[in-house]
Amino acid sequence: QVHLVESGGGLVQPGGSLRLSCAVSGSSISFSWYTMRWYRQAPGKEREMVAAIISGDTSTNYADSVKGRFTISRDNAKNTVSLQMNSLNPEDTAVYYCNAHNRASGNHYWGQGTQVTVSS
């Protein structure tokens, strides 16, 4: 069973930075085959995709709301994906979830989420 564990969330002041990490284990296929995404869900709102990094290469996609502030990266040797978040504002407050997508099988795997709170 594929297991994802997020870390790095917390409380930060507006304008500050946080770095989230997601470690993937238990997969029978190479981590590099997964497209990795970060989602977030704020109270009372639907879950939204924040950033993605495509399997097989380093192509990335971002939600318009985080472009230029967030950077997604992956380390295929360590089976990890990270999300560097800069210039945080209160609207970034949410639970952030890591998602692994095996495009060959169509399966999605989720982490348990990590809380990010931006407040003064």
Short mmCIF file of N, CA and C in Angstrom, two decimals:
data_model
loop_
_atom_site.label_atom_id
_atom_site.label_comp_id
_atom_site.label_asym_id
_atom_site.label_seq_id
_atom_site.Cartn_x
_atom_site.Cartn_y
_atom_site.Cartn_z
N GLN A 1 0.83 -1.18 0.00
CA GLN A 1 0.00 0.00 0.00
C GLN A 1 0.88 1.24 0.00
N VAL A 2 0.58 2.18 -0.90
CA VAL A 2 1.34 3.42 -0.98
C VAL A 2 0.97 4.30 0.20
N HIS A 3 1.98 4.83 0.84
CA HIS A 3 1.81 5.65 2.05
C HIS A 3 2.48 6.99 1.86
N LEU A 4 1.73 8.07 2.13
CA LEU A 4 2.26 9.42 1.98
C LEU A 4 2.20 10.11 3.35
N VAL A 5 3.27 10.76 3.72
CA VAL A 5 3.33 11.49 4.98
C VAL A 5 3.84 12.89 4.72
N GLU A 6 2.98 13.88 5.04
CA GLU A 6 3.36 15.28 4.89
C GLU A 6 3.98 15.80 6.19
N SER A 7 4.80 16.81 6.05
CA SER A 7 5.39 17.48 7.20
C SER A 7 5.72 18.92 6.82
N GLY A 8 5.97 19.75 7.83
CA GLY A 8 6.42 21.11 7.57
C GLY A 8 5.38 22.19 7.78
N GLY A 9 4.14 21.81 8.07
CA GLY A 9 3.13 22.84 8.29
C GLY A 9 3.34 23.56 9.62
N GLY A 10 2.55 24.61 9.82
CA GLY A 10 2.66 25.35 11.07
C GLY A 10 2.05 26.72 10.95
N LEU A 11 2.37 27.55 11.93
CA LEU A 11 1.88 28.93 11.99
C LEU A 11 2.98 29.87 11.51
N VAL A 12 2.63 30.75 10.60
CA VAL A 12 3.60 31.71 10.07
C VAL A 12 2.92 33.06 9.91
N GLN A 13 3.70 34.12 10.05
CA GLN A 13 3.16 35.46 9.87
C GLN A 13 3.01 35.79 8.39
N PRO A 14 2.10 36.69 8.07
CA PRO A 14 1.99 37.13 6.67
C PRO A 14 3.33 37.62 6.14
N GLY A 15 3.62 37.22 4.91
CA GLY A 15 4.90 37.54 4.30
C GLY A 15 5.98 36.52 4.55
N GLY A 16 5.71 35.58 5.42
CA GLY A 16 6.69 34.56 5.77
C GLY A 16 6.72 33.40 4.79
N SER A 17 7.54 32.41 5.13
CA SER A 17 7.74 31.25 4.26
C SER A 17 7.62 29.96 5.07
N LEU A 18 7.21 28.92 4.37
CA LEU A 18 7.20 27.57 4.91
C LEU A 18 7.59 26.61 3.80
N ARG A 19 8.14 25.48 4.20
CA ARG A 19 8.47 24.44 3.24
C ARG A 19 7.79 23.15 3.68
N LEU A 20 6.90 22.66 2.83
CA LEU A 20 6.23 21.38 3.10
C LEU A 20 6.98 20.26 2.39
N SER A 21 6.97 19.10 3.02
CA SER A 21 7.57 17.92 2.41
C SER A 21 6.58 16.76 2.48
N CYS A 22 6.72 15.86 1.53
CA CYS A 22 5.87 14.66 1.48
C CYS A 22 6.76 13.48 1.13
N ALA A 23 6.77 12.50 2.01
CA ALA A 23 7.55 11.29 1.79
C ALA A 23 6.63 10.16 1.36
N VAL A 24 7.01 9.47 0.31
CA VAL A 24 6.20 8.38 -0.25
C VAL A 24 6.90 7.05 -0.03
N SER A 25 6.15 6.08 0.44
CA SER A 25 6.71 4.76 0.68
C SER A 25 5.70 3.69 0.30
N GLY A 26 6.19 2.45 0.20
CA GLY A 26 5.31 1.32 -0.02
C GLY A 26 4.91 1.06 -1.45
N SER A 27 5.46 1.82 -2.38
CA SER A 27 5.05 1.64 -3.77
C SER A 27 5.83 0.51 -4.43
N SER A 28 5.15 -0.23 -5.30
CA SER A 28 5.81 -1.29 -6.05
C SER A 28 6.44 -0.77 -7.34
N ILE A 29 6.16 0.46 -7.67
CA ILE A 29 6.76 1.06 -8.86
C ILE A 29 7.64 2.22 -8.43
N SER A 30 8.48 2.67 -9.34
CA SER A 30 9.39 3.76 -9.03
C SER A 30 8.63 5.04 -8.73
N PHE A 31 9.10 5.78 -7.74
CA PHE A 31 8.50 7.06 -7.38
C PHE A 31 8.46 8.00 -8.58
N SER A 32 9.43 7.90 -9.46
CA SER A 32 9.52 8.80 -10.60
C SER A 32 8.34 8.63 -11.56
N TRP A 33 7.60 7.53 -11.45
CA TRP A 33 6.46 7.30 -12.33
C TRP A 33 5.22 8.08 -11.88
N TYR A 34 5.24 8.60 -10.68
CA TYR A 34 4.07 9.30 -10.15
C TYR A 34 4.10 10.78 -10.51
N THR A 35 2.96 11.28 -10.94
CA THR A 35 2.76 12.72 -10.95
C THR A 35 2.39 13.11 -9.52
N MET A 36 3.08 14.08 -8.99
CA MET A 36 2.86 14.50 -7.61
C MET A 36 2.19 15.87 -7.58
N ARG A 37 1.22 16.01 -6.71
CA ARG A 37 0.48 17.26 -6.59
C ARG A 37 0.32 17.65 -5.12
N TRP A 38 0.23 18.92 -4.91
CA TRP A 38 -0.20 19.46 -3.62
C TRP A 38 -1.58 20.09 -3.82
N TYR A 39 -2.46 19.75 -2.90
CA TYR A 39 -3.79 20.34 -2.85
C TYR A 39 -3.92 21.06 -1.51
N ARG A 40 -4.92 21.90 -1.43
CA ARG A 40 -5.24 22.50 -0.14
C ARG A 40 -6.75 22.66 0.00
N GLN A 41 -7.17 22.68 1.24
CA GLN A 41 -8.60 22.86 1.53
C GLN A 41 -8.74 23.77 2.72
N ALA A 42 -9.34 24.91 2.48
CA ALA A 42 -9.62 25.87 3.54
C ALA A 42 -11.01 25.58 4.12
N PRO A 43 -11.28 26.01 5.34
CA PRO A 43 -12.58 25.77 5.95
C PRO A 43 -13.72 26.31 5.09
N GLY A 44 -14.69 25.47 4.84
CA GLY A 44 -15.84 25.89 4.06
C GLY A 44 -15.63 25.96 2.56
N LYS A 45 -14.46 25.55 2.11
CA LYS A 45 -14.15 25.62 0.68
C LYS A 45 -13.81 24.23 0.14
N GLU A 46 -13.92 24.11 -1.18
CA GLU A 46 -13.57 22.85 -1.82
C GLU A 46 -12.04 22.70 -1.89
N ARG A 47 -11.63 21.46 -1.97
CA ARG A 47 -10.20 21.19 -2.13
C ARG A 47 -9.76 21.68 -3.51
N GLU A 48 -8.62 22.35 -3.56
CA GLU A 48 -8.12 22.87 -4.83
C GLU A 48 -6.67 22.44 -5.05
N MET A 49 -6.34 22.22 -6.30
CA MET A 49 -4.97 21.87 -6.66
C MET A 49 -4.11 23.12 -6.60
N VAL A 50 -2.98 23.01 -5.94
CA VAL A 50 -2.08 24.14 -5.77
C VAL A 50 -0.90 24.05 -6.74
N ALA A 51 -0.29 22.88 -6.81
CA ALA A 51 0.90 22.72 -7.65
C ALA A 51 1.04 21.26 -8.04
N ALA A 52 1.65 21.04 -9.20
CA ALA A 52 1.86 19.69 -9.70
C ALA A 52 3.23 19.60 -10.35
N ILE A 53 3.83 18.42 -10.23
CA ILE A 53 5.08 18.14 -10.94
C ILE A 53 4.90 16.79 -11.60
N ILE A 54 5.13 16.78 -12.91
CA ILE A 54 4.73 15.66 -13.75
C ILE A 54 5.75 14.53 -13.66
N SER A 55 5.22 13.29 -13.76
CA SER A 55 6.10 12.13 -13.77
C SER A 55 6.97 12.15 -15.03
N GLY A 56 8.16 11.65 -14.91
CA GLY A 56 9.03 11.50 -16.06
C GLY A 56 9.86 12.72 -16.41
N ASP A 57 9.41 13.88 -16.01
CA ASP A 57 10.21 15.08 -16.28
C ASP A 57 10.00 16.08 -15.15
N THR A 58 10.37 17.28 -15.36
CA THR A 58 10.27 18.28 -14.29
C THR A 58 9.24 19.35 -14.61
N SER A 59 8.33 19.04 -15.53
CA SER A 59 7.28 20.02 -15.84
C SER A 59 6.43 20.28 -14.61
N THR A 60 6.06 21.53 -14.42
CA THR A 60 5.26 21.93 -13.26
C THR A 60 4.06 22.76 -13.68
N ASN A 61 3.04 22.70 -12.84
CA ASN A 61 1.84 23.52 -13.01
C ASN A 61 1.48 24.12 -11.67
N TYR A 62 0.92 25.33 -11.72
CA TYR A 62 0.54 26.02 -10.49
C TYR A 62 -0.84 26.66 -10.64
N ALA A 63 -1.54 26.73 -9.52
CA ALA A 63 -2.75 27.53 -9.49
C ALA A 63 -2.36 28.99 -9.65
N ASP A 64 -3.24 29.76 -10.29
CA ASP A 64 -2.92 31.18 -10.51
C ASP A 64 -2.66 31.91 -9.20
N SER A 65 -3.34 31.49 -8.15
CA SER A 65 -3.23 32.18 -6.87
C SER A 65 -1.87 32.03 -6.20
N VAL A 66 -1.07 31.06 -6.65
CA VAL A 66 0.23 30.84 -6.00
C VAL A 66 1.41 31.01 -6.95
N LYS A 67 1.14 31.27 -8.23
CA LYS A 67 2.23 31.44 -9.18
C LYS A 67 3.18 32.55 -8.75
N GLY A 68 4.47 32.24 -8.84
CA GLY A 68 5.48 33.22 -8.46
C GLY A 68 5.80 33.22 -6.97
N ARG A 69 4.97 32.51 -6.18
CA ARG A 69 5.21 32.46 -4.73
C ARG A 69 5.56 31.04 -4.25
N PHE A 70 4.97 30.04 -4.88
CA PHE A 70 5.18 28.65 -4.49
C PHE A 70 6.03 27.94 -5.54
N THR A 71 6.84 27.01 -5.08
CA THR A 71 7.65 26.19 -5.97
C THR A 71 7.58 24.74 -5.54
N ILE A 72 7.19 23.88 -6.48
CA ILE A 72 7.15 22.44 -6.22
C ILE A 72 8.40 21.80 -6.79
N SER A 73 8.92 20.82 -6.06
CA SER A 73 10.11 20.11 -6.54
C SER A 73 10.04 18.67 -6.04
N ARG A 74 10.82 17.81 -6.67
CA ARG A 74 10.83 16.41 -6.26
C ARG A 74 12.25 15.89 -6.22
N ASP A 75 12.46 14.92 -5.36
CA ASP A 75 13.74 14.23 -5.28
C ASP A 75 13.44 12.75 -5.47
N ASN A 76 13.64 12.25 -6.67
CA ASN A 76 13.28 10.87 -6.98
C ASN A 76 14.16 9.86 -6.24
N ALA A 77 15.35 10.28 -5.85
CA ALA A 77 16.24 9.39 -5.11
C ALA A 77 15.74 9.18 -3.68
N LYS A 78 15.06 10.20 -3.15
CA LYS A 78 14.58 10.14 -1.75
C LYS A 78 13.07 9.90 -1.67
N ASN A 79 12.41 9.76 -2.82
CA ASN A 79 10.96 9.55 -2.86
C ASN A 79 10.21 10.65 -2.11
N THR A 80 10.61 11.88 -2.37
CA THR A 80 9.97 13.01 -1.70
C THR A 80 9.58 14.09 -2.69
N VAL A 81 8.58 14.84 -2.32
CA VAL A 81 8.17 16.03 -3.06
C VAL A 81 8.02 17.15 -2.04
N SER A 82 8.41 18.35 -2.45
CA SER A 82 8.39 19.48 -1.54
C SER A 82 7.60 20.64 -2.15
N LEU A 83 7.14 21.52 -1.29
CA LEU A 83 6.46 22.72 -1.73
C LEU A 83 7.03 23.89 -0.92
N GLN A 84 7.82 24.71 -1.60
CA GLN A 84 8.35 25.92 -0.97
C GLN A 84 7.33 27.03 -1.14
N MET A 85 6.90 27.60 -0.02
CA MET A 85 5.85 28.62 -0.05
C MET A 85 6.42 29.92 0.51
N ASN A 86 6.45 30.93 -0.34
CA ASN A 86 6.97 32.25 0.05
C ASN A 86 5.86 33.28 -0.02
N SER A 87 6.11 34.41 0.61
CA SER A 87 5.16 35.53 0.59
C SER A 87 3.75 35.06 0.96
N LEU A 88 3.68 34.30 2.02
CA LEU A 88 2.40 33.74 2.43
C LEU A 88 1.46 34.83 2.92
N ASN A 89 0.18 34.63 2.66
CA ASN A 89 -0.84 35.56 3.13
C ASN A 89 -1.97 34.76 3.78
N PRO A 90 -2.85 35.43 4.52
CA PRO A 90 -3.89 34.69 5.24
C PRO A 90 -4.76 33.81 4.35
N GLU A 91 -4.89 34.17 3.08
CA GLU A 91 -5.69 33.35 2.16
C GLU A 91 -5.04 32.00 1.85
N ASP A 92 -3.80 31.84 2.23
CA ASP A 92 -3.12 30.55 2.04
C ASP A 92 -3.39 29.59 3.20
N THR A 93 -4.08 30.06 4.21
CA THR A 93 -4.41 29.21 5.35
C THR A 93 -5.31 28.06 4.91
N ALA A 94 -4.87 26.83 5.18
CA ALA A 94 -5.61 25.64 4.75
C ALA A 94 -4.89 24.40 5.25
N VAL A 95 -5.56 23.27 5.10
CA VAL A 95 -4.88 22.00 5.25
C VAL A 95 -4.31 21.63 3.88
N TYR A 96 -3.04 21.33 3.85
CA TYR A 96 -2.36 20.99 2.60
C TYR A 96 -2.17 19.48 2.52
N TYR A 97 -2.54 18.93 1.35
CA TYR A 97 -2.50 17.50 1.14
C TYR A 97 -1.56 17.16 -0.01
N CYS A 98 -0.82 16.11 0.17
CA CYS A 98 0.04 15.57 -0.88
C CYS A 98 -0.71 14.47 -1.62
N ASN A 99 -0.57 14.45 -2.92
CA ASN A 99 -1.25 13.45 -3.75
C ASN A 99 -0.26 12.82 -4.71
N ALA A 100 -0.32 11.50 -4.81
CA ALA A 100 0.49 10.77 -5.78
C ALA A 100 -0.43 10.13 -6.80
N HIS A 101 -0.19 10.38 -8.05
CA HIS A 101 -1.05 9.88 -9.12
C HIS A 101 -0.24 8.97 -10.04
N ASN A 102 -0.63 7.70 -10.06
CA ASN A 102 -0.04 6.74 -10.98
C ASN A 102 -0.84 6.84 -12.28
N ARG A 103 -0.27 7.49 -13.26
CA ARG A 103 -1.04 7.74 -14.49
C ARG A 103 -1.29 6.46 -15.27
N ALA A 104 -0.47 5.46 -15.10
CA ALA A 104 -0.67 4.21 -15.82
C ALA A 104 -1.91 3.47 -15.31
N SER A 105 -2.08 3.43 -13.99
CA SER A 105 -3.21 2.71 -13.41
C SER A 105 -4.40 3.61 -13.13
N GLY A 106 -4.13 4.91 -13.03
CA GLY A 106 -5.18 5.85 -12.67
C GLY A 106 -5.39 6.01 -11.18
N ASN A 107 -4.61 5.28 -10.38
CA ASN A 107 -4.80 5.34 -8.93
C ASN A 107 -4.24 6.63 -8.35
N HIS A 108 -4.96 7.15 -7.35
CA HIS A 108 -4.52 8.31 -6.59
C HIS A 108 -4.31 7.89 -5.14
N TYR A 109 -3.29 8.46 -4.52
CA TYR A 109 -3.00 8.20 -3.11
C TYR A 109 -2.84 9.55 -2.41
N TRP A 110 -3.34 9.58 -1.16
CA TRP A 110 -3.35 10.85 -0.43
C TRP A 110 -2.63 10.72 0.90
N GLY A 111 -2.03 11.83 1.32
CA GLY A 111 -1.51 11.92 2.67
C GLY A 111 -2.60 12.38 3.62
N GLN A 112 -2.24 12.49 4.89
CA GLN A 112 -3.23 12.83 5.91
C GLN A 112 -3.45 14.34 6.03
N GLY A 113 -2.57 15.12 5.41
CA GLY A 113 -2.70 16.57 5.43
C GLY A 113 -1.87 17.21 6.54
N THR A 114 -1.47 18.44 6.27
CA THR A 114 -0.73 19.23 7.27
C THR A 114 -1.30 20.65 7.28
N GLN A 115 -1.52 21.18 8.47
CA GLN A 115 -2.16 22.49 8.61
C GLN A 115 -1.15 23.61 8.40
N VAL A 116 -1.54 24.56 7.57
CA VAL A 116 -0.77 25.79 7.40
C VAL A 116 -1.67 26.94 7.80
N THR A 117 -1.20 27.74 8.75
CA THR A 117 -1.96 28.89 9.22
C THR A 117 -1.11 30.14 9.07
N VAL A 118 -1.65 31.11 8.34
CA VAL A 118 -0.94 32.37 8.13
C VAL A 118 -1.71 33.45 8.89
N SER A 119 -1.08 33.95 9.93
CA SER A 119 -1.77 34.91 10.80
C SER A 119 -0.75 35.71 11.58
N SER A 120 -1.12 36.95 11.85
CA SER A 120 -0.27 37.79 12.69
C SER A 120 -0.70 37.69 14.14
#
